[in-house]
Short mmCIF file of C-alpha atoms and ligand atoms in Angstrom, two decimals:
data_model
loop_
_atom_site.label_atom_id
_atom_site.label_comp_id
_atom_site.label_asym_id
_atom_site.label_seq_id
_atom_site.Cartn_x
_atom_site.Cartn_y
_atom_site.Cartn_z
CA UNK A 1 98.94 105.61 64.26
CA UNK A 2 97.43 108.47 67.16
CA UNK A 3 98.60 112.31 66.79
CA UNK A 4 95.97 113.61 68.76
CA UNK A 5 96.64 117.23 70.22
CA UNK A 6 95.60 118.54 73.67
CA UNK A 7 95.21 122.41 74.01
CA UNK A 8 97.88 123.95 75.66
CA UNK A 9 96.88 127.03 76.69
CA UNK A 10 93.60 125.99 78.03
CA UNK A 11 95.86 123.42 80.16
CA UNK A 12 98.60 125.88 81.41
CA UNK A 13 95.23 127.86 81.99
CA UNK A 14 93.34 125.87 84.58
CA UNK A 15 97.15 125.21 85.87
CA UNK A 16 98.19 128.44 86.59
CA UNK A 17 94.34 129.04 87.67
CA UNK A 18 94.53 126.34 90.38
CA UNK A 19 98.20 127.41 91.44
CA UNK A 20 96.23 130.74 93.04
CA UNK A 21 94.77 128.32 95.68
CA UNK A 22 97.25 127.81 98.10
CA UNK A 23 99.68 130.37 95.98
CA UNK A 24 102.51 131.18 98.28
CA UNK A 25 104.61 134.54 98.01
CA UNK A 26 107.73 131.99 96.70
CA UNK A 27 105.49 130.84 93.78
CA UNK A 28 104.54 127.65 95.19
CA UNK A 29 101.72 126.61 96.70
CA UNK A 30 100.55 124.94 100.09
CA UNK A 31 97.53 123.19 99.94
CA UNK A 32 97.29 120.98 102.59
CA UNK A 33 95.27 117.72 102.50
CA UNK A 34 91.90 118.37 103.77
CA UNK A 35 92.07 121.78 104.89
CA UNK A 36 89.97 124.36 103.41
CA UNK A 37 91.81 124.97 100.75
CA UNK A 38 91.82 121.59 99.53
CA UNK A 39 88.02 122.12 99.45
CA UNK A 40 88.48 124.74 97.44
CA UNK A 41 90.84 123.40 94.71
CA UNK A 42 88.42 120.26 94.58
CA UNK A 43 85.71 122.72 94.05
CA UNK A 44 87.28 124.27 91.65
CA UNK A 45 88.03 120.90 89.67
CA UNK A 46 84.46 119.99 90.16
CA UNK A 47 83.12 122.76 88.66
CA UNK A 48 85.24 122.22 85.68
CA UNK A 49 84.78 118.65 85.33
CA UNK A 50 81.10 118.90 85.57
CA UNK A 51 81.10 122.00 82.64
CA UNK A 52 83.23 119.21 80.98
CA UNK A 53 80.00 116.73 81.09
CA UNK A 54 81.66 114.22 83.43
CA UNK A 55 79.66 112.81 86.14
CA UNK A 56 81.33 113.65 89.62
CA UNK A 57 81.00 110.92 92.83
CA UNK A 58 83.04 110.83 95.88
CA UNK A 59 83.87 107.98 97.76
CA UNK A 60 84.07 107.32 101.51
CA UNK A 61 87.53 108.16 101.79
CA UNK A 62 87.34 112.09 99.35
CA UNK A 63 88.30 110.25 96.21
CA UNK A 64 86.67 112.12 93.52
CA UNK A 65 85.32 110.26 90.19
CA UNK A 66 84.86 112.36 87.07
CA UNK A 67 83.45 110.17 84.29
CA UNK A 68 82.94 110.92 80.79
CA UNK A 69 80.64 108.58 79.29
CA UNK A 70 81.79 106.37 76.71
CA UNK A 71 79.80 104.22 74.08
CA UNK A 72 79.29 101.34 76.10
CA UNK A 73 78.76 102.01 80.06
CA UNK A 74 79.28 98.38 80.66
CA UNK A 75 82.94 98.37 80.39
CA UNK A 76 85.25 99.77 82.73
CA UNK A 77 86.38 103.56 82.36
CA UNK A 78 89.99 103.57 80.92
CA UNK A 79 91.08 106.10 84.25
CA UNK A 80 93.86 108.46 84.57
CA UNK A 81 94.40 111.34 87.35
CA UNK A 82 95.87 112.12 90.65
CA UNK A 83 96.05 114.92 93.40
CA UNK A 84 95.25 117.80 94.10
CA UNK A 85 96.83 117.98 97.77
CA UNK A 86 100.87 119.65 98.39
CA UNK A 87 103.76 119.85 100.28
CA UNK A 88 103.58 122.32 102.78
CA UNK A 89 105.93 124.39 100.68
CA UNK A 90 104.87 122.36 97.49
CA UNK A 91 105.10 123.68 94.04
CA UNK A 92 102.07 124.05 91.04
CA UNK A 93 102.79 120.68 89.79
CA UNK A 94 103.58 117.72 91.73
CA UNK A 95 99.81 115.95 91.02
CA UNK A 96 97.75 119.07 90.50
CA UNK A 97 99.42 118.44 86.72
CA UNK A 98 98.28 114.64 86.41
CA UNK A 99 94.59 115.83 87.47
CA UNK A 100 94.34 118.68 84.88
CA UNK A 101 96.16 116.78 82.10
CA UNK A 102 92.94 114.46 82.58
CA UNK A 103 90.77 116.73 82.39
CA UNK A 104 91.91 118.45 79.62
CA UNK A 105 92.18 115.36 77.80
CA UNK A 106 88.33 114.90 78.75
CA UNK A 107 87.82 118.74 77.18
CA UNK A 108 90.18 117.64 73.84
CA UNK A 109 87.89 114.63 73.51
CA UNK A 110 84.94 117.32 73.49
CA UNK A 111 86.35 120.08 71.67
CA UNK A 112 87.44 117.42 68.72
CA UNK A 113 84.24 115.35 68.89
CA UNK A 114 85.61 111.44 70.21
CA UNK A 115 83.42 109.19 71.52
CA UNK A 116 85.04 106.27 72.91
CA UNK A 117 84.13 102.48 74.23
CA UNK A 118 85.23 102.86 77.27
CA UNK A 119 84.06 105.81 79.79
CA UNK A 120 87.23 107.91 80.61
CA UNK A 121 87.41 108.47 84.39
CA UNK A 122 89.34 111.05 86.47
CA UNK A 123 90.23 110.64 89.55
CA UNK A 124 91.54 113.07 92.38
CA UNK A 125 92.98 110.68 95.04
CA UNK A 126 92.87 112.00 99.07
CA UNK A 127 96.41 112.44 100.66
CA UNK A 128 98.88 111.37 98.60
CA UNK A 129 101.43 113.75 100.06
CA UNK A 130 101.45 112.10 103.44
CA UNK A 131 102.55 115.18 104.78
CA UNK A 132 99.27 116.45 107.03
CA UNK A 133 98.49 112.86 107.52
CA UNK A 134 101.36 110.10 107.44
CA UNK A 135 101.79 107.80 104.54
CA UNK A 136 101.32 108.70 101.64
CA UNK A 137 98.89 107.51 98.61
CA UNK A 138 95.87 107.04 101.35
CA UNK A 139 92.87 107.84 98.74
CA UNK A 140 94.25 105.57 96.36
CA UNK A 141 95.76 103.04 99.21
CA UNK A 142 92.61 102.35 100.50
CA UNK A 143 90.93 101.56 97.11
CA UNK A 144 93.41 98.79 96.92
CA UNK A 145 92.52 97.51 99.93
CA UNK A 146 96.31 98.15 101.13
CA UNK A 147 94.70 100.40 104.09
CA UNK A 148 91.52 99.46 105.93
CA UNK A 149 89.25 102.69 105.25
CA UNK A 150 88.61 102.73 109.01
CA UNK A 151 92.15 103.38 110.00
CA UNK A 152 92.95 105.25 107.97
CA UNK A 153 89.64 107.84 108.74
CA UNK A 154 91.20 107.63 112.76
CA UNK A 155 94.32 108.72 111.74
CA UNK A 156 95.91 112.72 113.44
CA UNK A 157 97.61 115.06 112.15
CA UNK A 158 100.52 116.41 114.56
CA UNK A 159 97.38 118.60 116.06
CA UNK A 160 95.35 116.24 117.03
CA UNK A 161 92.65 116.13 114.31
CA UNK A 162 90.62 112.88 112.75
CA UNK A 163 91.17 112.50 108.69
CA UNK A 164 87.51 111.00 108.93
CA UNK A 165 86.85 114.41 110.46
CA UNK A 166 88.57 116.68 108.25
CA UNK A 167 86.82 114.88 105.52
CA UNK A 168 83.25 115.77 106.94
CA UNK A 169 84.01 119.62 107.92
CA UNK A 170 85.02 120.28 104.15
CA UNK A 171 82.38 118.13 102.76
CA UNK A 172 84.31 115.32 101.11
CA UNK A 173 82.82 112.36 103.15
CA UNK A 174 81.34 110.85 100.17
CA UNK A 175 79.08 107.63 99.63
CA UNK A 176 80.42 105.78 97.09
CA UNK A 177 81.88 102.71 98.61
CA UNK A 178 86.10 101.93 98.36
CA UNK A 179 85.30 98.84 97.24
CA UNK A 180 85.09 97.42 93.51
CA UNK A 181 86.94 100.15 91.46
CA UNK A 182 87.53 98.97 88.14
CA UNK A 183 89.71 100.25 85.25
CA UNK A 184 90.64 98.96 82.20
CA UNK A 185 93.83 100.78 82.26
CA UNK A 186 95.12 103.39 84.39
CA UNK A 187 97.80 106.19 83.53
CA UNK A 188 99.05 108.88 85.92
CA UNK A 189 101.01 111.98 84.10
CA UNK A 190 103.08 113.47 86.44
CA UNK A 191 105.92 115.34 86.50
CA UNK A 192 109.34 113.42 86.97
CA UNK A 193 110.34 115.35 90.18
CA UNK A 194 113.94 114.35 89.67
CA UNK A 195 116.61 115.28 87.04
CA UNK A 196 117.12 112.28 84.70
CA UNK A 197 115.27 113.41 82.04
CA UNK A 198 117.06 117.12 82.12
CA UNK A 199 119.95 115.06 82.29
CA UNK A 200 119.06 112.90 78.80
CA UNK A 201 117.05 115.98 77.18
CA UNK A 202 114.23 114.05 77.19
CA UNK A 203 110.76 115.52 76.87
CA UNK A 204 108.85 112.19 77.88
CA UNK A 205 109.64 109.40 80.77
CA UNK A 206 107.90 106.11 79.97
CA UNK A 207 107.56 104.82 83.76
CA UNK A 208 108.45 100.97 84.13
CA UNK A 209 107.83 101.18 87.77
CA UNK A 210 108.31 102.64 91.18
CA UNK A 211 110.78 102.01 93.99
CA UNK A 212 109.84 100.41 97.08
CA UNK A 213 109.55 102.38 100.63
CA UNK A 214 109.71 102.01 104.08
CA UNK A 215 108.42 104.94 106.67
CA UNK A 216 109.32 104.90 110.34
CA UNK A 217 108.61 107.41 113.13
CA UNK A 218 111.53 106.89 115.97
CA UNK A 219 111.28 108.62 118.89
CA UNK A 220 114.17 109.12 121.55
CA UNK A 221 114.01 108.85 124.83
CA UNK A 222 116.90 110.67 126.68
CA UNK A 223 116.70 113.00 129.96
CA UNK A 224 115.99 116.76 130.31
CA UNK A 225 117.79 118.49 132.76
CA UNK A 226 119.56 121.80 133.24
CA UNK A 227 121.36 123.42 130.39
CA UNK A 228 123.57 125.19 132.94
CA UNK A 229 124.57 123.09 135.80
CA UNK A 230 124.35 119.48 134.18
CA UNK A 231 127.92 118.78 132.83
CA UNK A 232 128.78 117.23 130.23
CA UNK A 233 129.50 113.82 130.68
CA UNK A 234 126.55 113.21 132.84
CA UNK A 235 123.79 113.83 129.63
CA UNK A 236 121.35 112.12 127.87
CA UNK A 237 120.69 114.57 124.89
CA UNK A 238 117.93 112.45 123.04
CA UNK A 239 118.61 115.54 120.07
CA UNK A 240 121.99 114.70 120.09
CA UNK A 241 121.70 111.18 119.49
CA UNK A 242 119.59 112.45 116.74
CA UNK A 243 121.80 113.72 115.14
CA UNK A 244 123.81 110.52 114.67
CA UNK A 245 120.60 108.74 113.80
CA UNK A 246 120.86 111.04 111.51
CA UNK A 247 124.33 111.05 109.83
CA UNK A 248 123.77 107.26 109.87
CA UNK A 249 120.37 107.69 107.31
CA UNK A 250 122.48 109.56 104.88
CA UNK A 251 125.60 107.00 105.46
CA UNK A 252 123.26 104.09 104.75
CA UNK A 253 121.39 105.20 101.65
CA UNK A 254 124.84 106.45 100.26
CA UNK A 255 126.12 102.58 100.63
CA UNK A 256 123.12 101.51 98.82
CA UNK A 257 123.64 103.63 96.28
CA UNK A 258 121.06 104.52 93.78
CA UNK A 259 118.59 104.30 97.89
CA UNK A 260 117.74 107.62 99.21
CA UNK A 261 117.12 108.30 103.00
CA UNK A 262 116.20 111.41 104.24
CA UNK A 263 114.59 112.67 108.11
CA UNK A 264 112.62 115.18 107.32
CA UNK A 265 110.24 115.96 110.11
CA UNK A 266 111.50 116.37 113.93
CA UNK A 267 110.14 117.25 116.91
CA UNK A 268 111.74 118.82 119.95
CA UNK A 269 110.49 118.20 123.79
CA UNK A 270 110.64 120.37 125.14
CA UNK A 271 112.13 122.75 122.88
CA UNK A 272 113.60 125.31 125.22
CA UNK A 273 117.43 126.57 124.78
CA UNK A 274 118.34 125.73 128.68
CA UNK A 275 116.89 122.86 129.31
CA UNK A 276 118.65 119.86 127.48
CA UNK A 277 116.14 117.99 124.95
CA UNK A 278 114.40 114.93 126.91
CA UNK A 279 112.64 113.69 124.08
CA UNK A 280 112.88 113.44 119.67
CA UNK A 281 110.14 112.57 117.42
CA UNK A 282 111.45 111.78 114.20
CA UNK A 283 110.44 110.33 110.93
CA UNK A 284 112.81 108.00 108.43
CA UNK A 285 112.01 107.61 105.12
CA UNK A 286 114.07 104.67 103.09
CA UNK A 287 113.22 104.15 99.75
CA UNK A 288 115.45 101.89 96.35
CA UNK A 289 113.94 100.35 93.32
CA UNK A 290 115.56 97.09 94.46
CA UNK A 291 113.81 95.15 97.48
CA UNK A 292 116.45 92.95 98.57
CA UNK A 293 118.69 96.69 99.19
CA UNK A 294 115.72 98.04 100.72
CA UNK A 295 115.82 95.05 103.45
CA UNK A 296 119.33 95.51 103.59
CA UNK A 297 118.88 99.23 104.28
CA UNK A 298 116.42 98.47 106.99
CA UNK A 299 118.77 95.69 108.59
CA UNK A 300 121.07 98.36 108.36
CA UNK A 301 118.81 101.17 110.09
CA UNK A 302 118.09 98.82 113.02
CA UNK A 303 122.00 97.99 113.75
CA UNK A 304 123.07 101.75 113.63
CA UNK A 305 119.59 102.14 116.28
CA UNK A 306 121.44 99.41 118.36
CA UNK A 307 124.95 101.29 118.68
CA UNK A 308 123.50 104.34 119.01
CA UNK A 309 121.92 103.09 121.92
CA UNK A 310 124.40 101.95 123.53
CA UNK A 311 127.07 104.29 122.81
CA UNK A 312 124.70 107.57 123.93
CA UNK A 313 122.17 105.82 126.45
CA UNK A 314 119.41 107.24 124.88
CA UNK A 315 116.70 104.72 124.42
CA UNK A 316 115.30 104.46 120.63
CA UNK A 317 112.41 103.19 119.53
CA UNK A 318 111.47 102.78 115.64
CA UNK A 319 108.10 101.81 114.27
CA UNK A 320 108.45 100.69 111.10
CA UNK A 321 104.25 101.82 110.31
CA UNK A 322 104.62 101.95 106.15
CA UNK A 323 106.37 99.39 103.50
CA UNK A 324 105.48 98.94 100.26
CA UNK A 325 108.03 97.03 97.88
CA UNK A 326 108.94 97.94 94.44
CA UNK A 327 106.02 98.77 92.13
CA UNK A 328 106.42 97.04 88.17
CA UNK A 329 103.89 98.78 86.02
CA UNK A 330 101.94 96.62 83.52
CA UNK A 331 103.53 95.88 80.39
CA UNK A 332 100.74 97.32 78.08
CA UNK A 333 100.26 100.34 79.31
CA UNK A 334 104.14 100.97 79.20
CA UNK A 335 104.15 100.05 75.96
CA UNK A 336 100.85 102.43 75.23
CA UNK A 337 103.03 105.46 76.50
CA UNK A 338 106.07 104.40 74.24
CA UNK A 339 104.17 104.46 71.29
CA UNK A 340 102.16 107.70 72.02
CA UNK A 341 105.24 109.01 72.55
CA UNK A 342 106.92 107.73 69.21
CA UNK A 343 103.79 108.75 67.52
CA UNK A 344 104.03 112.06 68.65
CA UNK A 345 107.57 112.98 67.78
CA UNK A 346 108.86 113.44 71.00
CA UNK A 347 112.08 112.18 72.54
CA UNK A 348 111.53 109.84 75.63
CA UNK A 349 113.24 107.35 77.48
CA UNK A 350 111.90 104.41 79.87
CA UNK A 351 112.45 105.31 83.85
CA UNK A 352 111.90 104.54 87.43
CA UNK A 353 109.95 106.32 89.94
CA UNK A 354 111.41 108.06 92.57
CA UNK A 355 108.84 109.35 94.30
CA UNK A 356 105.81 107.60 95.85
CA UNK A 357 102.85 107.74 93.14
CA UNK A 358 98.67 106.70 92.99
CA UNK A 359 99.71 104.66 90.41
CA UNK A 360 101.66 102.44 92.60
CA UNK A 361 98.93 101.40 94.39
CA UNK A 362 96.68 101.49 91.59
CA UNK A 363 98.62 98.29 89.71
CA UNK A 364 97.03 96.44 92.48
CA UNK A 365 93.80 95.83 90.80
CA UNK A 366 94.05 97.61 87.35
CA UNK A 367 96.84 97.78 84.37
CA UNK A 368 98.81 100.85 84.44
CA UNK A 369 101.75 102.97 83.86
CA UNK A 370 102.77 106.74 84.50
CA UNK A 371 104.12 109.46 81.66
CA UNK A 372 107.04 111.69 83.16
CA UNK A 373 107.68 115.34 82.33
CA UNK A 374 110.77 117.24 82.65
CA UNK A 375 111.26 119.73 85.98
CA UNK A 376 113.78 122.45 86.17
CA UNK A 377 116.87 121.36 87.88
CA UNK A 378 114.92 118.07 88.78
CA UNK A 379 113.67 120.29 92.27
CA UNK A 380 110.28 119.17 93.20
CA UNK A 381 108.44 119.16 96.92
CA UNK A 382 109.83 122.60 96.84
CA UNK A 383 107.90 126.05 96.14
CA UNK A 384 110.45 126.63 92.88
CA UNK A 385 109.46 123.66 90.98
CA UNK A 386 109.28 124.61 87.60
CA UNK A 387 108.24 123.67 84.40
CA UNK A 388 106.96 124.40 80.81
CA UNK A 389 103.72 125.12 78.86
CA UNK A 390 105.70 122.64 75.80
CA UNK A 391 106.63 119.92 78.74
CA UNK A 392 103.41 120.02 79.86
CA UNK A 393 101.72 119.74 76.19
CA UNK A 394 104.04 117.24 75.44
CA UNK A 395 102.69 114.92 78.75
CA UNK A 396 99.37 115.39 78.32
CA UNK A 397 99.00 115.01 74.42
CA UNK A 398 100.75 111.39 75.70
CA UNK A 399 98.08 110.68 77.81
CA UNK A 400 95.60 111.92 75.28
CA UNK A 401 96.48 109.40 72.56
CA UNK A 402 97.53 106.53 75.57
CA UNK A 403 94.20 106.84 76.61
CA UNK A 404 92.24 106.89 73.19
CA UNK A 405 93.90 103.80 72.39
CA UNK A 406 92.88 101.63 75.24
CA UNK A 407 89.95 103.06 75.50
CA UNK A 408 88.76 101.74 72.26
CA UNK A 409 90.52 98.03 73.12
CA UNK A 410 88.07 96.03 74.02
CA UNK A 411 89.13 92.97 76.47
CA UNK A 412 86.65 89.90 76.09
CA UNK A 413 87.92 88.17 78.72
CA UNK A 414 87.42 91.70 81.12
CA UNK A 415 83.63 91.94 79.61
CA UNK A 416 83.09 88.71 80.33
CA UNK A 417 83.99 89.31 84.13
CA UNK A 418 82.03 92.50 84.41
CA UNK A 419 78.78 90.67 82.86
CA UNK A 420 79.19 87.71 85.41
CA UNK A 421 79.63 90.61 88.26
CA UNK A 422 76.26 91.65 87.46
C1 GLV H 501 105.47 111.61 97.60
O1 GLV H 501 105.23 112.57 97.18
C2 GLV H 501 106.20 111.10 98.42
O2 GLV H 501 106.95 111.33 99.19
O3 GLV H 501 106.61 110.16 97.14
MN1 MN H 502 102.90 113.86 93.41
MN1 MN H 503 104.18 115.20 96.46
#
C-alpha cells in the first residue's frame, strides 16, 4: 500500500506563479499556443524542472520532455504531463495542473529520497487547446502518429501565421525526433472541467476513457447586397442561414444525449452593418462517448445542411477535418489510479472525460489513464475556472502513488522489446 504525500503549498504556489504569465484581470489566463507568453511559461517550467534535477529535451513539434533518472535507464519512463497553453479566456488550471503536478511528483520524490526503477518523465504537449491552431492535441497527436509532422507545422492561425514559423520564433523547434517515444505507463492529472465529481461529492475521478469528437469547418456562401435597398424576399443572407445551422447543432446534440454540440468560432464577411452578410466561416464541434451515436450525429448534421441549403439558397460546404473515436484507457493504469485513491482514503468514482486530452492520443502507444479532480460549478474554459489547494493536493498525491507503483514494476516482455530495439 503506497500512501506518499506531496508538498501541497509548493504545488499551489507554483500554480499561482505560472498563472501570472498571461494572467487576466478577471483572474484567468490567456496563454495561447506558441505566443510570447507560451514561451515565457515554457521557460519558467524548464527552469523549475532543471532545478529539480531533470534533464530537458524538446522535440520537433515543441513538446518538452523532462526526465528524472531511474535506477535502470534502459527501461521506458513512466510518463505524466499535460499542456501549458490556454484558451483565450482560459483559467489557471486547465492543463497547467497536470504539468505542475508532474513537477511536484519529481520534487516530492527528491525530498523523500525515493529512487524508482523506471525513469519518470514529464511532458508538456504543444497546442493541446486547438484554439489558435486547430485541431487540438497537436503535440501528442504528432507523437502518436495521428498527425503528420509536416502537415501540423504547415497549419496556420487566423492571421495566416504558420505553426512551424511560430515554433522557431519562440525557440521551441527542438531536435529530438517525434518518433519512437515509449512509456511504461502514462498518467495525466486534470481538473474535471465538468460537474459530476462536485455533484457526487467525490475527490477523485478515475478516468476510464474519453468521449469521441468530430470537428468541422463550415463555409456558408450567400450574396452580399445593400441592407436598405434589397427587399427581404430577394436576400441570400449567409448569417441568417448560419443561425439555422447553430440551432440544428443544438437540436442534434440534445437528440443524442449525452452528446454535445457547439459552434464556438465564427467570421462574418464583410462584417459591415449595412451589407447583408455574404459569407460565414464557422466551427462545429460534436462529441459523444459512443462512436455509433457520434456517427449518427454526423449524419444528422449533413441532413440538416442539405435542408438549410434548400430552404435558404445559401451554399454550405462542410469540411470534417478532425475525428477521433471514443478512447478506452488501459485497465492496469485505471486500476493503479483507483488503488492509489483508495489507499490515500480519497472518495472516488469512475468517470469518462468530456474534454479532449493529450492522454487520449498517448493511449495509442502506451498504457494510459487519467486522474480528475473537481472544479467549482463544473466551469472551465472560463477565467473564473476554480479549484482548491486541497483538491489539487489530492489529485497530485494520487498521481505520485500511481507513478511510484508503476515505476517499480518491471515488465519482462517490455524489457526484452527495448533490448531488441537497441
Ligand atoms: C480541449 O480543451 C477540448 O476542446 O476538449
Ligand atoms: Mn486541458
Ligand atoms: Mn482546455
